Every structure is written in C-alpha cells, then in structure tokens.
Short mmCIF file of C-alpha atoms and ligand atoms in Angstrom, two decimals:
data_model
loop_
_atom_site.label_atom_id
_atom_site.label_comp_id
_atom_site.label_asym_id
_atom_site.label_seq_id
_atom_site.Cartn_x
_atom_site.Cartn_y
_atom_site.Cartn_z
CA UNK A 1 43.23 15.70 58.59
CA UNK A 2 44.05 15.18 55.02
CA UNK A 3 40.98 13.24 54.08
CA UNK A 4 38.18 15.89 54.82
CA UNK A 5 40.41 18.36 53.27
CA UNK A 6 40.61 16.18 50.24
CA UNK A 7 36.77 15.65 50.19
CA UNK A 8 36.17 19.37 50.47
CA UNK A 9 38.51 20.08 47.62
CA UNK A 10 36.70 17.49 45.55
CA UNK A 11 33.29 18.93 46.25
CA UNK A 12 34.44 22.34 45.21
CA UNK A 13 35.87 20.91 42.15
CA UNK A 14 32.64 19.15 41.47
CA UNK A 15 30.65 22.40 41.98
CA UNK A 16 33.07 24.08 39.78
CA UNK A 17 32.73 21.50 37.09
CA UNK A 18 28.83 21.93 37.07
CA UNK A 19 29.13 25.60 36.90
CA UNK A 20 31.39 25.16 33.90
CA UNK A 21 29.04 22.84 32.34
CA UNK A 22 26.27 25.29 32.78
CA UNK A 23 28.33 27.96 31.20
CA UNK A 24 28.51 25.43 28.18
CA UNK A 25 32.43 24.86 28.74
CA UNK A 26 32.05 21.02 29.16
CA UNK A 27 30.14 20.53 25.97
CA UNK A 28 31.15 21.49 22.51
CA UNK A 29 28.81 23.67 20.37
CA UNK A 30 25.11 23.68 19.87
CA UNK A 31 22.76 20.82 19.80
CA UNK A 32 19.65 22.26 18.36
CA UNK A 33 16.30 21.48 20.28
CA UNK A 34 14.29 21.86 17.14
CA UNK A 35 11.23 19.60 17.17
CA UNK A 36 10.51 18.04 13.79
CA UNK A 37 6.91 17.09 12.63
CA UNK A 38 6.50 13.42 12.26
CA UNK A 39 8.77 11.37 10.19
CA UNK A 40 6.92 9.86 7.25
CA UNK A 41 9.80 8.91 5.23
CA UNK A 42 8.38 6.22 2.89
CA UNK A 43 9.04 6.61 -0.87
CA UNK A 44 6.57 8.64 -3.09
CA UNK A 45 4.42 6.10 -4.93
CA UNK A 46 5.39 5.31 -8.44
CA UNK A 47 2.25 7.10 -9.80
CA UNK A 48 3.26 10.51 -8.15
CA UNK A 49 3.33 13.49 -10.26
CA UNK A 50 7.24 13.71 -9.83
CA UNK A 51 7.78 10.45 -11.51
CA UNK A 52 5.56 10.98 -14.63
CA UNK A 53 7.24 10.32 -17.90
CA UNK A 54 7.19 13.02 -20.40
CA UNK A 55 4.36 12.58 -22.92
CA UNK A 56 4.83 10.42 -26.01
CA UNK A 57 6.14 6.87 -26.48
CA UNK A 58 9.95 6.67 -26.08
CA UNK A 59 10.36 10.41 -25.40
CA UNK A 60 13.72 11.31 -23.71
CA UNK A 61 13.53 11.22 -19.85
CA UNK A 62 15.78 11.48 -16.76
CA UNK A 63 17.59 14.20 -18.35
CA UNK A 64 20.68 15.35 -16.32
CA UNK A 65 23.77 17.51 -16.96
CA UNK A 66 27.09 17.82 -15.31
CA UNK A 67 30.42 19.41 -16.12
CA UNK A 68 32.27 17.88 -19.04
CA UNK A 69 35.92 19.08 -18.67
CA UNK A 70 38.12 20.63 -16.20
CA UNK A 71 37.34 24.39 -16.64
CA UNK A 72 33.47 24.48 -17.25
CA UNK A 73 33.41 25.02 -21.01
CA UNK A 74 32.04 21.59 -21.69
CA UNK A 75 28.81 19.82 -20.34
CA UNK A 76 27.73 16.06 -20.51
CA UNK A 77 24.13 15.64 -21.22
CA UNK A 78 22.47 12.42 -20.30
CA UNK A 79 19.17 10.95 -20.86
CA UNK A 80 17.28 7.75 -21.18
CA UNK A 81 14.89 6.55 -23.89
CA UNK A 82 12.99 3.57 -22.56
CA UNK A 83 11.90 1.56 -25.58
CA UNK A 84 14.11 2.20 -28.61
CA UNK A 85 17.60 3.88 -28.90
CA UNK A 86 16.25 6.75 -30.70
CA UNK A 87 18.59 9.61 -31.54
CA UNK A 88 22.01 10.40 -29.96
CA UNK A 89 22.00 13.99 -31.05
CA UNK A 90 21.96 17.14 -29.06
CA UNK A 91 21.04 20.34 -30.86
CA UNK A 92 22.31 23.45 -28.87
CA UNK A 93 22.76 27.09 -29.24
CA UNK A 94 23.69 30.32 -27.27
CA UNK A 95 20.72 32.27 -26.31
CA UNK A 96 21.60 35.30 -28.39
CA UNK A 97 22.71 33.32 -31.42
CA UNK A 98 21.08 31.86 -34.58
CA UNK A 99 23.71 29.29 -35.07
CA UNK A 100 22.57 25.75 -34.25
CA UNK A 101 25.23 23.39 -33.18
CA UNK A 102 24.94 19.75 -32.80
CA UNK A 103 26.82 17.09 -31.19
CA UNK A 104 26.53 13.11 -31.26
CA UNK A 105 26.65 11.09 -28.19
CA UNK A 106 26.33 7.46 -27.64
CA UNK A 107 24.21 4.99 -25.53
CA UNK A 108 24.97 2.31 -23.07
CA UNK A 109 22.60 -0.05 -21.36
CA UNK A 110 22.81 -2.76 -18.79
CA UNK A 111 21.07 -5.65 -17.11
CA UNK A 112 20.64 -6.01 -13.31
CA UNK A 113 19.20 -9.40 -12.16
CA UNK A 114 16.02 -9.49 -14.04
CA UNK A 115 15.98 -5.66 -14.92
CA UNK A 116 17.01 -4.39 -18.30
CA UNK A 117 17.84 -0.73 -18.56
CA UNK A 118 16.56 1.74 -21.18
CA UNK A 119 18.97 3.18 -23.67
CA UNK A 120 21.13 5.63 -21.55
CA UNK A 121 22.52 8.40 -23.75
CA UNK A 122 25.58 10.50 -22.94
CA UNK A 123 26.56 13.44 -25.15
CA UNK A 124 29.44 15.75 -24.33
CA UNK A 125 29.21 19.24 -25.82
CA UNK A 126 32.56 21.22 -26.01
CA UNK A 127 33.94 24.66 -26.57
CA UNK A 128 31.09 26.58 -24.97
CA UNK A 129 31.37 30.23 -24.19
CA UNK A 130 31.73 31.19 -20.43
CA UNK A 131 28.81 32.67 -18.64
CA UNK A 132 26.40 32.09 -21.39
CA UNK A 133 22.82 30.78 -21.39
CA UNK A 134 22.49 27.78 -23.68
CA UNK A 135 19.32 26.05 -24.93
CA UNK A 136 19.59 22.34 -25.96
CA UNK A 137 17.25 19.90 -27.48
CA UNK A 138 17.13 16.09 -27.33
CA UNK A 139 14.74 13.72 -29.33
CA UNK A 140 13.00 14.02 -32.50
CA UNK A 141 9.94 15.88 -33.66
CA UNK A 142 7.00 15.86 -31.47
CA UNK A 143 9.17 13.88 -28.99
CA UNK A 144 11.95 16.60 -28.76
CA UNK A 145 12.36 18.31 -25.47
CA UNK A 146 14.09 21.54 -24.79
CA UNK A 147 15.89 22.57 -21.77
CA UNK A 148 18.65 25.14 -20.87
CA UNK A 149 21.59 25.96 -18.69
CA UNK A 150 24.14 28.49 -18.01
CA UNK A 151 27.92 28.05 -18.23
CA UNK A 152 30.11 29.20 -15.45
CA UNK A 153 32.19 32.31 -15.67
CA UNK A 154 35.76 31.87 -16.59
CA UNK A 155 37.84 30.41 -13.71
CA UNK A 156 39.49 33.04 -11.71
CA UNK A 157 40.31 34.11 -8.18
CA UNK A 158 37.53 36.54 -7.47
CA UNK A 159 34.72 35.02 -9.44
CA UNK A 160 31.54 34.79 -7.24
CA UNK A 161 29.51 31.65 -7.62
CA UNK A 162 26.95 29.87 -5.59
CA UNK A 163 26.76 26.16 -5.10
CA UNK A 164 23.89 24.10 -3.57
CA UNK A 165 24.71 21.14 -1.23
CA UNK A 166 22.48 18.18 -1.23
CA UNK A 167 23.15 14.64 0.09
CA UNK A 168 21.46 11.19 0.52
CA UNK A 169 18.22 12.39 -1.27
CA UNK A 170 16.29 9.35 -2.13
CA UNK A 171 12.77 9.70 -3.45
CA UNK A 172 10.38 10.32 -0.41
CA UNK A 173 8.10 13.18 0.37
CA UNK A 174 10.82 14.53 2.34
CA UNK A 175 13.27 14.37 -0.82
CA UNK A 176 10.73 16.42 -2.74
CA UNK A 177 10.56 19.04 0.05
CA UNK A 178 14.36 19.26 0.08
CA UNK A 179 14.43 19.68 -3.65
CA UNK A 180 11.67 22.19 -3.57
CA UNK A 181 13.27 24.26 -0.79
CA UNK A 182 16.71 24.28 -2.78
CA UNK A 183 14.76 25.62 -5.79
CA UNK A 184 12.88 28.28 -3.88
CA UNK A 185 15.76 29.29 -1.86
CA UNK A 186 16.36 33.06 -2.59
CA UNK A 187 20.01 32.42 -2.58
CA UNK A 188 20.00 30.72 -6.08
CA UNK A 189 22.43 27.87 -6.40
CA UNK A 190 23.95 27.63 -9.73
CA UNK A 191 25.41 24.06 -9.48
CA UNK A 192 24.71 21.35 -6.96
CA UNK A 193 27.45 19.59 -5.11
CA UNK A 194 25.88 16.20 -4.53
CA UNK A 195 27.59 14.17 -1.64
CA UNK A 196 26.36 10.74 -2.60
CA UNK A 197 23.43 8.35 -2.17
CA UNK A 198 21.08 9.12 -5.04
CA UNK A 199 18.11 6.78 -5.55
CA UNK A 200 18.16 4.14 -2.74
CA UNK A 201 16.77 1.69 -5.27
CA UNK A 202 18.98 -0.90 -3.62
CA UNK A 203 16.54 -0.91 -0.61
CA UNK A 204 13.97 -2.72 -2.83
CA UNK A 205 13.83 -6.37 -3.36
CA UNK A 206 16.38 -7.50 -5.96
CA UNK A 207 17.43 -3.62 -5.92
CA UNK A 208 14.48 -2.90 -8.12
CA UNK A 209 16.21 -0.68 -10.67
CA UNK A 210 12.93 0.92 -11.82
CA UNK A 211 13.68 3.03 -8.83
CA UNK A 212 16.78 4.31 -10.41
CA UNK A 213 14.62 5.40 -13.33
CA UNK A 214 11.96 6.98 -11.18
CA UNK A 215 14.63 8.96 -9.24
CA UNK A 216 16.03 10.18 -12.63
CA UNK A 217 12.67 11.44 -13.48
CA UNK A 218 12.02 13.02 -10.05
CA UNK A 219 15.17 15.04 -10.03
CA UNK A 220 15.16 16.07 -13.83
CA UNK A 221 13.33 19.44 -12.87
CA UNK A 222 16.76 20.57 -11.40
CA UNK A 223 19.41 18.14 -12.97
CA UNK A 224 18.40 19.06 -16.52
CA UNK A 225 19.07 22.89 -15.86
CA UNK A 226 22.10 23.01 -13.67
CA UNK A 227 25.05 20.63 -13.31
CA UNK A 228 24.94 18.29 -10.39
CA UNK A 229 28.51 17.25 -9.44
CA UNK A 230 28.15 13.54 -8.50
CA UNK A 231 29.92 11.77 -5.46
CA UNK A 232 29.34 7.97 -5.04
CA UNK A 233 27.90 6.87 -1.77
CA UNK A 234 27.25 3.28 -0.37
CA UNK A 235 23.85 3.06 -2.01
CA UNK A 236 25.58 3.46 -5.38
CA UNK A 237 27.43 0.07 -4.78
CA UNK A 238 24.51 -2.20 -5.68
CA UNK A 239 26.57 -5.01 -4.93
CA UNK A 240 24.42 -8.32 -4.55
CA UNK A 241 26.24 -11.41 -5.01
CA UNK A 242 23.35 -13.46 -3.80
CA UNK A 243 21.57 -12.54 -7.03
CA UNK A 244 24.64 -12.67 -9.26
CA UNK A 245 25.32 -8.85 -9.14
CA UNK A 246 28.96 -8.45 -7.78
CA UNK A 247 30.11 -5.65 -10.20
CA UNK A 248 30.22 -2.54 -7.79
CA UNK A 249 28.52 0.74 -8.84
CA UNK A 250 27.08 -0.86 -12.01
CA UNK A 251 23.77 1.04 -12.40
CA UNK A 252 25.38 4.34 -11.15
CA UNK A 253 28.41 4.09 -13.52
CA UNK A 254 26.12 3.44 -16.54
CA UNK A 255 23.77 6.26 -15.68
CA UNK A 256 26.10 9.00 -14.42
CA UNK A 257 29.18 10.19 -16.31
CA UNK A 258 31.90 12.58 -14.86
CA UNK A 259 34.92 14.41 -16.31
CA UNK A 260 37.51 12.11 -14.64
CA UNK A 261 39.63 11.91 -17.82
CA UNK A 262 40.07 15.67 -17.63
CA UNK A 263 41.68 15.46 -14.23
CA UNK A 264 43.90 12.48 -15.22
CA UNK A 265 41.56 10.35 -12.93
CA UNK A 266 42.06 6.72 -13.06
CA UNK A 267 38.39 6.04 -12.31
CA UNK A 268 35.00 7.95 -12.38
CA UNK A 269 34.70 7.57 -8.59
CA UNK A 270 37.32 10.21 -7.94
CA UNK A 271 37.98 13.27 -10.07
CA UNK A 272 38.20 17.07 -9.85
CA UNK A 273 36.79 20.13 -11.49
CA UNK A 274 37.57 23.86 -11.43
CA UNK A 275 34.51 25.97 -11.45
CA UNK A 276 34.58 29.72 -11.03
CA UNK A 277 36.93 30.28 -8.14
CA UNK A 278 36.61 26.73 -6.72
CA UNK A 279 38.71 23.74 -7.08
CA UNK A 280 36.48 20.74 -6.19
CA UNK A 281 37.91 17.32 -5.41
CA UNK A 282 35.64 14.38 -5.37
CA UNK A 283 36.74 11.32 -3.44
CA UNK A 284 35.18 7.81 -3.14
CA UNK A 285 34.66 6.45 0.41
CA UNK A 286 33.96 3.01 -0.98
CA UNK A 287 37.02 2.46 -3.09
CA UNK A 288 40.54 1.75 -1.63
CA UNK A 289 42.36 4.80 -0.34
CA UNK A 290 45.27 3.02 1.41
CA UNK A 291 48.85 3.98 0.70
CA UNK A 292 49.82 3.34 -3.04
CA UNK A 293 46.08 2.61 -4.12
CA UNK A 294 45.06 4.43 -7.22
CA UNK A 295 42.94 6.87 -5.37
CA UNK A 296 45.79 7.71 -2.88
CA UNK A 297 48.21 8.28 -5.62
CA UNK A 298 45.82 10.35 -7.65
CA UNK A 299 45.08 12.58 -4.53
CA UNK A 300 48.66 13.09 -3.67
CA UNK A 301 49.29 14.26 -7.26
CA UNK A 302 45.93 16.17 -7.38
CA UNK A 303 46.55 18.45 -4.41
CA UNK A 304 49.91 19.40 -5.66
CA UNK A 305 48.34 20.71 -8.85
CA UNK A 306 45.82 23.13 -7.10
CA UNK A 307 46.81 26.70 -7.75
CA UNK A 308 45.22 29.03 -5.08
CA UNK A 309 46.07 32.12 -7.04
CA UNK A 310 43.62 30.79 -9.76
CA UNK A 311 41.21 28.83 -7.59
CA UNK A 312 41.47 30.20 -3.97
CA UNK A 313 38.63 27.85 -2.74
CA UNK A 314 39.63 24.25 -2.24
CA UNK A 315 36.62 21.94 -1.59
CA UNK A 316 36.45 18.20 -0.97
CA UNK A 317 33.33 16.12 -1.40
CA UNK A 318 33.11 12.62 0.00
CA UNK A 319 30.16 10.50 1.12
CA UNK A 320 31.36 9.25 4.55
CA UNK A 321 32.21 12.11 6.94
CA UNK A 322 35.64 12.06 8.71
CA UNK A 323 34.02 13.99 11.74
CA UNK A 324 30.57 13.17 12.92
CA UNK A 325 29.27 13.06 16.45
CA UNK A 326 26.15 11.01 15.67
CA UNK A 327 25.92 7.53 17.10
CA UNK A 328 24.79 6.08 13.72
CA UNK A 329 27.86 5.44 11.48
CA UNK A 330 30.18 6.68 14.32
CA UNK A 331 33.76 6.71 13.14
CA UNK A 332 33.08 4.91 9.95
CA UNK A 333 35.17 7.58 8.20
CA UNK A 334 37.97 7.08 10.62
CA UNK A 335 40.22 5.03 8.40
CA UNK A 336 40.04 7.69 5.55
CA UNK A 337 40.57 10.44 8.04
CA UNK A 338 43.86 8.83 9.30
CA UNK A 339 45.14 8.60 5.56
CA UNK A 340 43.84 11.97 4.09
CA UNK A 341 43.53 14.40 6.93
CA UNK A 342 47.23 15.47 7.17
CA UNK A 343 46.93 16.40 3.58
CA UNK A 344 43.77 18.40 4.08
CA UNK A 345 45.65 20.42 6.69
CA UNK A 346 48.75 20.64 4.69
CA UNK A 347 47.08 21.99 1.60
CA UNK A 348 44.61 24.13 3.46
CA UNK A 349 41.32 22.65 2.23
CA UNK A 350 38.64 25.16 3.18
CA UNK A 351 35.66 22.85 3.69
CA UNK A 352 34.96 19.22 3.51
CA UNK A 353 31.36 18.17 2.63
CA UNK A 354 30.08 14.59 3.28
CA UNK A 355 26.77 12.92 3.56
CA UNK A 356 26.08 9.44 4.93
CA UNK A 357 24.82 10.33 8.34
CA UNK A 358 21.18 11.45 7.87
CA UNK A 359 21.43 14.70 9.75
CA UNK A 360 23.23 18.02 9.70
CA UNK A 361 26.48 18.71 11.62
CA UNK A 362 29.27 21.40 11.26
CA UNK A 363 32.33 21.09 12.97
CA UNK A 364 34.97 23.76 14.30
CA UNK A 365 38.25 24.09 12.47
CA UNK A 366 40.04 21.01 13.97
CA UNK A 367 42.56 18.47 13.26
CA UNK A 368 43.71 15.23 14.93
CA UNK A 369 46.87 14.93 13.10
CA UNK A 370 49.28 15.30 16.02
CA UNK A 371 48.19 11.78 17.46
CA UNK A 372 50.71 9.05 16.61
CA UNK A 373 49.27 6.22 18.91
CA UNK A 374 51.75 6.53 21.74
CA UNK A 375 51.94 10.40 22.25
CA UNK A 376 48.68 10.84 24.17
CA UNK A 377 47.54 13.63 21.84
CA UNK A 378 44.48 11.57 20.86
CA UNK A 379 41.85 14.23 20.58
CA UNK A 380 41.07 16.70 17.95
CA UNK A 381 42.62 20.14 18.42
CA UNK A 382 41.79 23.45 17.27
CA UNK A 383 43.73 24.03 14.03
CA UNK A 384 43.41 27.28 12.09
CA UNK A 385 44.88 25.42 9.04
CA UNK A 386 42.30 22.73 9.03
CA UNK A 387 39.10 22.57 7.05
CA UNK A 388 35.51 22.90 8.38
CA UNK A 389 33.67 19.53 8.16
CA UNK A 390 29.94 19.75 7.21
CA UNK A 391 27.70 16.82 7.15
CA UNK A 392 24.87 17.32 4.79
CA UNK A 393 23.37 13.85 4.53
CA UNK A 394 19.96 15.28 5.34
CA UNK A 395 18.22 15.06 2.00
CA UNK A 396 15.33 12.90 3.12
CA UNK A 397 15.45 9.30 2.08
CA UNK A 398 13.66 6.09 2.97
CA UNK A 399 15.88 5.21 5.81
CA UNK A 400 14.82 8.36 7.81
CA UNK A 401 16.62 10.59 10.04
CA UNK A 402 19.21 9.65 12.64
CA UNK A 403 18.76 11.51 15.88
CA UNK A 404 20.73 9.60 18.42
CA UNK A 405 23.99 11.68 19.19
CA UNK A 406 27.06 11.14 21.30
CA UNK A 407 26.82 12.90 24.53
CA UNK A 408 28.19 15.41 25.60
CA UNK A 409 28.55 17.09 22.36
CA UNK A 410 32.17 16.88 21.65
CA UNK A 411 34.01 20.22 21.41
CA UNK A 412 34.88 19.68 17.77
CA UNK A 413 31.18 19.79 16.87
CA UNK A 414 29.97 23.42 16.33
CA UNK A 415 26.28 22.81 15.58
CA UNK A 416 24.24 19.60 15.11
CA UNK A 417 20.70 18.96 14.32
CA UNK A 418 18.56 16.04 12.95
CA UNK A 419 16.37 17.67 10.41
CA UNK A 420 16.11 17.47 6.71
CA UNK A 421 17.40 20.21 4.57
CA UNK A 422 20.22 21.45 2.23
CA UNK A 423 23.00 23.90 2.10
CA UNK A 424 24.26 26.64 -0.04
CA UNK A 425 27.82 27.93 -0.41
CA UNK A 426 27.97 31.41 -1.66
CA UNK A 427 31.46 32.44 -2.70
CA UNK A 428 31.88 36.12 -2.71
CA UNK A 429 35.49 36.52 -3.61
CA UNK A 430 39.00 35.05 -2.87
CA UNK A 431 38.59 35.63 0.92
CA UNK A 432 35.05 35.35 1.88
CA UNK A 433 32.40 32.70 1.33
CA UNK A 434 29.13 32.43 3.11
CA UNK A 435 27.61 28.91 3.95
CA UNK A 436 23.88 28.52 5.08
CA UNK A 437 21.85 25.45 6.01
CA UNK A 438 18.11 25.47 5.37
CA UNK A 439 15.79 23.11 7.15
CA UNK A 440 12.66 22.03 5.32
CA UNK A 441 10.17 22.98 8.13
CA UNK A 442 11.09 26.76 7.65
CA UNK A 443 10.13 29.38 5.10
CA UNK A 444 12.49 29.39 2.11
CA UNK A 445 14.64 32.12 3.01
CA UNK A 446 15.29 31.10 6.66
CA UNK A 447 18.80 29.94 7.70
CA UNK A 448 18.83 27.48 10.45
CA UNK A 449 22.64 27.67 10.63
CA UNK A 450 25.30 29.81 8.86
CA UNK A 451 28.92 30.62 8.75
CA UNK A 452 31.32 33.07 7.12
CA UNK A 453 34.24 30.86 5.77
CA UNK A 454 37.45 32.87 5.37
CA UNK A 455 39.63 31.36 2.83
CA UNK A 456 42.51 29.24 4.28
CA UNK A 457 45.07 30.20 1.79
CA UNK A 458 44.21 33.90 1.48
CA UNK A 459 43.35 34.80 5.11
CA UNK A 460 45.01 32.25 7.25
CA UNK A 461 48.55 33.52 6.63
CA UNK A 462 47.47 36.91 7.78
CA UNK A 463 45.91 35.59 11.07
CA UNK A 464 48.06 35.16 14.17
CA UNK A 465 50.03 32.02 14.23
CA UNK A 466 48.34 28.89 15.67
CA UNK A 467 51.74 27.33 16.82
CA UNK A 468 50.37 25.85 19.95
CA UNK A 469 47.34 23.69 19.12
CA UNK A 470 44.81 23.58 22.13
CA UNK A 471 43.85 20.11 22.41
CA UNK A 472 40.12 19.73 23.06
CA UNK A 473 40.24 16.89 25.57
CA UNK A 474 37.30 16.72 27.99
CA UNK A 475 37.12 19.16 31.04
CA UNK A 476 38.21 16.26 33.29
CA UNK A 477 41.38 15.46 31.59
C1 NAG B 1 12.09 -9.75 -11.20
O1 NAG B 1 11.89 -10.92 -10.33
C2 NAG B 1 10.97 -10.58 -9.19
C3 NAG B 1 11.00 -11.79 -8.09
O2 NAG B 1 10.82 -12.97 -8.84
C4 NAG B 1 9.73 -10.24 -9.51
O3 NAG B 1 8.76 -9.86 -8.45
C5 NAG B 1 9.69 -9.11 -10.46
O4 NAG B 1 8.48 -8.79 -11.09
C6 NAG B 1 10.67 -9.59 -11.83
N1 NAG B 1 10.74 -8.31 -12.49
C7 NAG B 1 10.83 -8.31 -14.00
C8 NAG B 1 11.04 -7.14 -14.66
O5 NAG B 1 10.78 -9.44 -14.38
C1 NAG B 2 6.71 17.50 -5.23
O1 NAG B 2 7.02 18.95 -5.09
C2 NAG B 2 6.51 19.68 -6.14
C3 NAG B 2 6.90 21.04 -6.03
O2 NAG B 2 6.69 21.61 -4.62
C4 NAG B 2 4.98 19.59 -6.14
O3 NAG B 2 4.52 20.37 -7.36
C5 NAG B 2 4.63 18.08 -6.42
O4 NAG B 2 3.18 18.13 -6.34
C6 NAG B 2 5.16 17.24 -5.10
N1 NAG B 2 4.83 16.03 -5.53
C7 NAG B 2 4.75 15.07 -4.26
C8 NAG B 2 4.35 13.63 -4.82
O5 NAG B 2 4.83 15.41 -3.24
C1 NAG B 3 38.36 8.29 -20.82
O1 NAG B 3 39.53 7.65 -21.10
C2 NAG B 3 39.32 6.31 -21.37
C3 NAG B 3 40.78 5.77 -21.60
O2 NAG B 3 41.45 6.58 -22.45
C4 NAG B 3 38.52 6.04 -22.65
O3 NAG B 3 38.39 4.76 -22.89
C5 NAG B 3 37.20 6.71 -22.30
O4 NAG B 3 36.16 6.71 -23.48
C6 NAG B 3 37.34 8.28 -21.88
N1 NAG B 3 35.99 8.67 -21.27
C7 NAG B 3 35.53 9.80 -21.81
C8 NAG B 3 34.18 10.09 -21.19
O5 NAG B 3 36.05 10.51 -22.43
C1 NAG B 4 35.08 40.02 -0.12
O1 NAG B 4 33.83 39.79 0.18
C2 NAG B 4 33.45 40.32 1.51
C3 NAG B 4 32.03 39.87 1.75
O2 NAG B 4 31.16 40.32 0.93
C4 NAG B 4 33.71 41.65 1.57
O3 NAG B 4 33.42 42.23 2.86
C5 NAG B 4 35.07 42.11 1.27
O4 NAG B 4 35.25 43.50 1.20
C6 NAG B 4 35.41 41.66 -0.12
N1 NAG B 4 36.77 41.73 -0.51
C7 NAG B 4 37.04 42.49 -1.36
C8 NAG B 4 38.44 42.67 -1.67
O5 NAG B 4 36.33 43.04 -2.21
FE1 FE2 B 5 25.24 6.59 2.85
#
C-alpha cells in the first residue's frame, strides 16, 4: 500500500533531518553558550571617579578629538567650559619641534528644556604632518590642560592601521569595563569607529542633559587622545515634542563635529573619511534614505568616488544593523537594507559595522539582493562579493543586554553572543585584515571571536567565481 510506504519514507526523512540538525546543518553558525555574570547595568552615580571634573573653576572638560578633513592631516578638537566662555585657542606642536602653533576655534551653546549647556568649543587644526605625535594645550595658565594624539600615516594601499569598534556605550559600570578593556587590549586601537548611541541621557526625565556632560567626562580618557569617528544613533535624536524639544539631534550636533564638508556631505549625519588604507563611510539610520533623499544621493555619488587602489578597505558604519538574528529590534534595518544592500555588493564593501542591538553578532558573507517580491528567492544567499555584517552594540548601556535570539540560528549568522565587549580591526595590508571581538569577562588579550577578512576588491577577483548563489533557505524547503 502506498500509505505505509509514504509513512516509512516520512520517518526516514525525519530521522535524516534530526541527524542533519545534530551535525549542525539545520542551524546557521555558533550561538555561544557563554554565561555572563549578573546584569547590573545601572548608570554610574554622578559622584563616580570617572565623572570628576578637572580641578579649577571653569577648567576645560569633556575633551574629544576627531578627524577634521578627508585625508587625516587635520583634527577637530572640542571641549566644554562650564561657567564662562574662556579661550577658544588651541596651542599645539609636534613632539620633536620647538615651534608652537596655535589655532582659534569658536564656541556654541544650546538650551534643552530647562537645561543650559556650557560653552562648547570646537577648533580645527590643519596641515599636520602625517604619522607624527602632537601635543596640544587648551585653557589658560593654571587651568590649562595638555593632551596628545598621533596623526595617521599618509593614505595608501598597504598602510597598516588598527581601529577599535565600540557601540551603544552609555555610562554604566559595564561601559567603564568596555572602555578599560579597549584601552588595555594588547592590540592597540589607534582610532575608534563608534557606531552610535553615546550617552543615553535621553533615558532620564526631561532628557537630563547633565548626563551628556558626564558622558563627555567619562570617555575623555580616550577621546582626548585618539579620534573617535562618530555615527548617530536613535539615542542621539533627543526628540521630545512633549517638552517643546522637537529639533532632532540637538545636543549631539552641538557637541560633536565631523568633517562632512570635506566629503561634500549635505549633513553632519552622513560623511566619509579616508584614514591609512581605509575608506570609511558613515550613514544615518534615522535620516531619510529613500530614493532621491539627500543621503541617498550623497551615497550614490560617494561610492563612485572610492578608489580601491588608494584605499583598498571599504568600511561602512551605521547604527541599525541590516542583518541581526536577535528578537529585539528584529528587522528594523530592513528598509535601509532594501535600498542600500545592492550598492554594498556592487561596490564590494568589505565590512559593515552597526550597533543598536545590545549584543554581538557576525554574519557570513551573504546578500539578499536577488529577491524581487515575486521570484521566491527571499532568503539570504552566500555571496562572495558581499560584506560581512558585524553588530557591535554591546558597549554596556543602561538598557542592558538583549539575549533573546530567533531560533534556530539562521544560516547567515556565523556567531552570536549576548555579552558586553568591543572589537578591533587590524588592517595588515591591502589583502588582509584581522577582526577580533573581546568580551569584558575575559582577560584583556582573549579573543572571544575572530576572523581574517580578505579584501573584496583585492582578493575576490582572484577567487573562483560565485556565479550560482546558494540560497540559504531552511533545510525543509
Ligand atoms: C528641570 O525641571 C525638572 C522638573 O521640574 C527639575 O526636576 C529639574 O531640577 C530642573 N532642572 C533645572 C536645571 O532647573
Ligand atoms: C572605571 O574604570 C577605571 C579604569 O579601570 C577605574 O580606575 C575606575 O575606578 C572605574 N570607575 C568606576 C566608577 O567603576
Ligand atoms: C561647512 O559648510 C557650511 C556651508 O558652506 C558652513 O556654513 C560651515 O561652517 C562648514 N562647517 C565646517 C565645520 O567647516
Ligand atoms: C598581507 O598580510 C598577510 C597577513 O599578515 C600576510 O600573510 C601577507 O603575506 C601579506 N601580503 C603581503 C603582500 O605582504
Ligand atoms: Fe540604538
């Protein structure tokens, strides 16, 4: 009879399916079983050591620097004086030089509900030498403070450089551990690529902006000495029409400046820089990106400009991930994925870093660009031209970790773990870069996940053609 034969066939299929699942064929990559210690993610109290203002009334505080031009010969130095404007001047000199240079900046301030900011100074210093240590001094006399930074080497295809990756940092004890682990990592990050959500001041009643100030003081121990490349996240919106505050990104845009003019950017929320052998494109998940929007037009033009002979590494930063298999924020990046993913594949972006989801995840090289609503190819496929997507939203803010994951782990997900940490991207030359993820529970040198990235432009053409893309539909389909 047909029926028992069918049943037998079905049971064999089932057994076969279980065996496959056991072998890990059903699921995607690795879901780490690492068990974290308890999840005390409240903000550090305002009287904590990390928030202490520098001694002296009106001394400059919250010092931070970022790249000031497109090539790395310019630095924007920012700081806050709380009570009076004070000086706008930066005095600076190369380590081995007696020549004292100075530059004049300007200050801005803003009101937010019943909060009035201090005097937020921004000063751009130009025409620096490459690969040189500079000292700089801000403030007068006994209130002056001295810091230093090192400029990047001249842009070029085989220039090694090491970036740190931090996202969704906030100002909890976990945040402090993440920053400490970044600082003490034996792989020394030279510049931080920050993927958005800085202070989380907006979680306080009336978005208490004193928490923007405390955050600035907390991270100064890193941001004053190496550039942080800023990306805006949803916690930078600070949009609160109910208290009369409806200008998006108001505190963020007053406090943080970026070199968007240098990349013909129409807004400080999206821009690009070249640094060493990398071309870094920063996008805004919370600005329009639909066809013909300013951001869309800018990116279309920008990707055309990238010269992989000069900067082999093409890196994109955004806040909301396009691929994430966590339940929280699931598919929030889908609309941007639909618009921008075909370009990322066409222009062979090497890696896309995002935050927003408070956990770590790394994808396979996949794309979902074949799908056109009616053709049935609606699952991500292995695609050798596609970027790796890395979610690094695990800095440690007051919202805590997200641990609920979609099950089974989709095949596009190579590794996922709900722990706090940071990443490093160690570019060796035009073909090789090493990415490592470090969790806060481990010793500083321990890598919880790592990957050699092979440059898409310089290696993919030499790899076998990936003409037929294998669709990663579930085992049953
Ligand atoms: C702002 O208003 C809130 C609510 O009335 C109050 O708790 C807070 O102290 C005020 N802050 C300032 C700086 O006046
Ligand atoms: C933050 O971390 C630094 C460096 O490890 C440490 O010196 C400081 O005491 C920590 N502060 C808090 C409030 O945990
Ligand atoms: C950028 O360009 C605009 C328009 O030309 C100008 O108003 C603004 O001051 C420039 N910003 C910087 C940081 O140079
Ligand atoms: C690029 O770096 C990788 C990893 O360090 C190394 O194996 C390779 O030989 C380097 N390529 C060249 C051309 O030096
Ligand atoms: Fe976010």
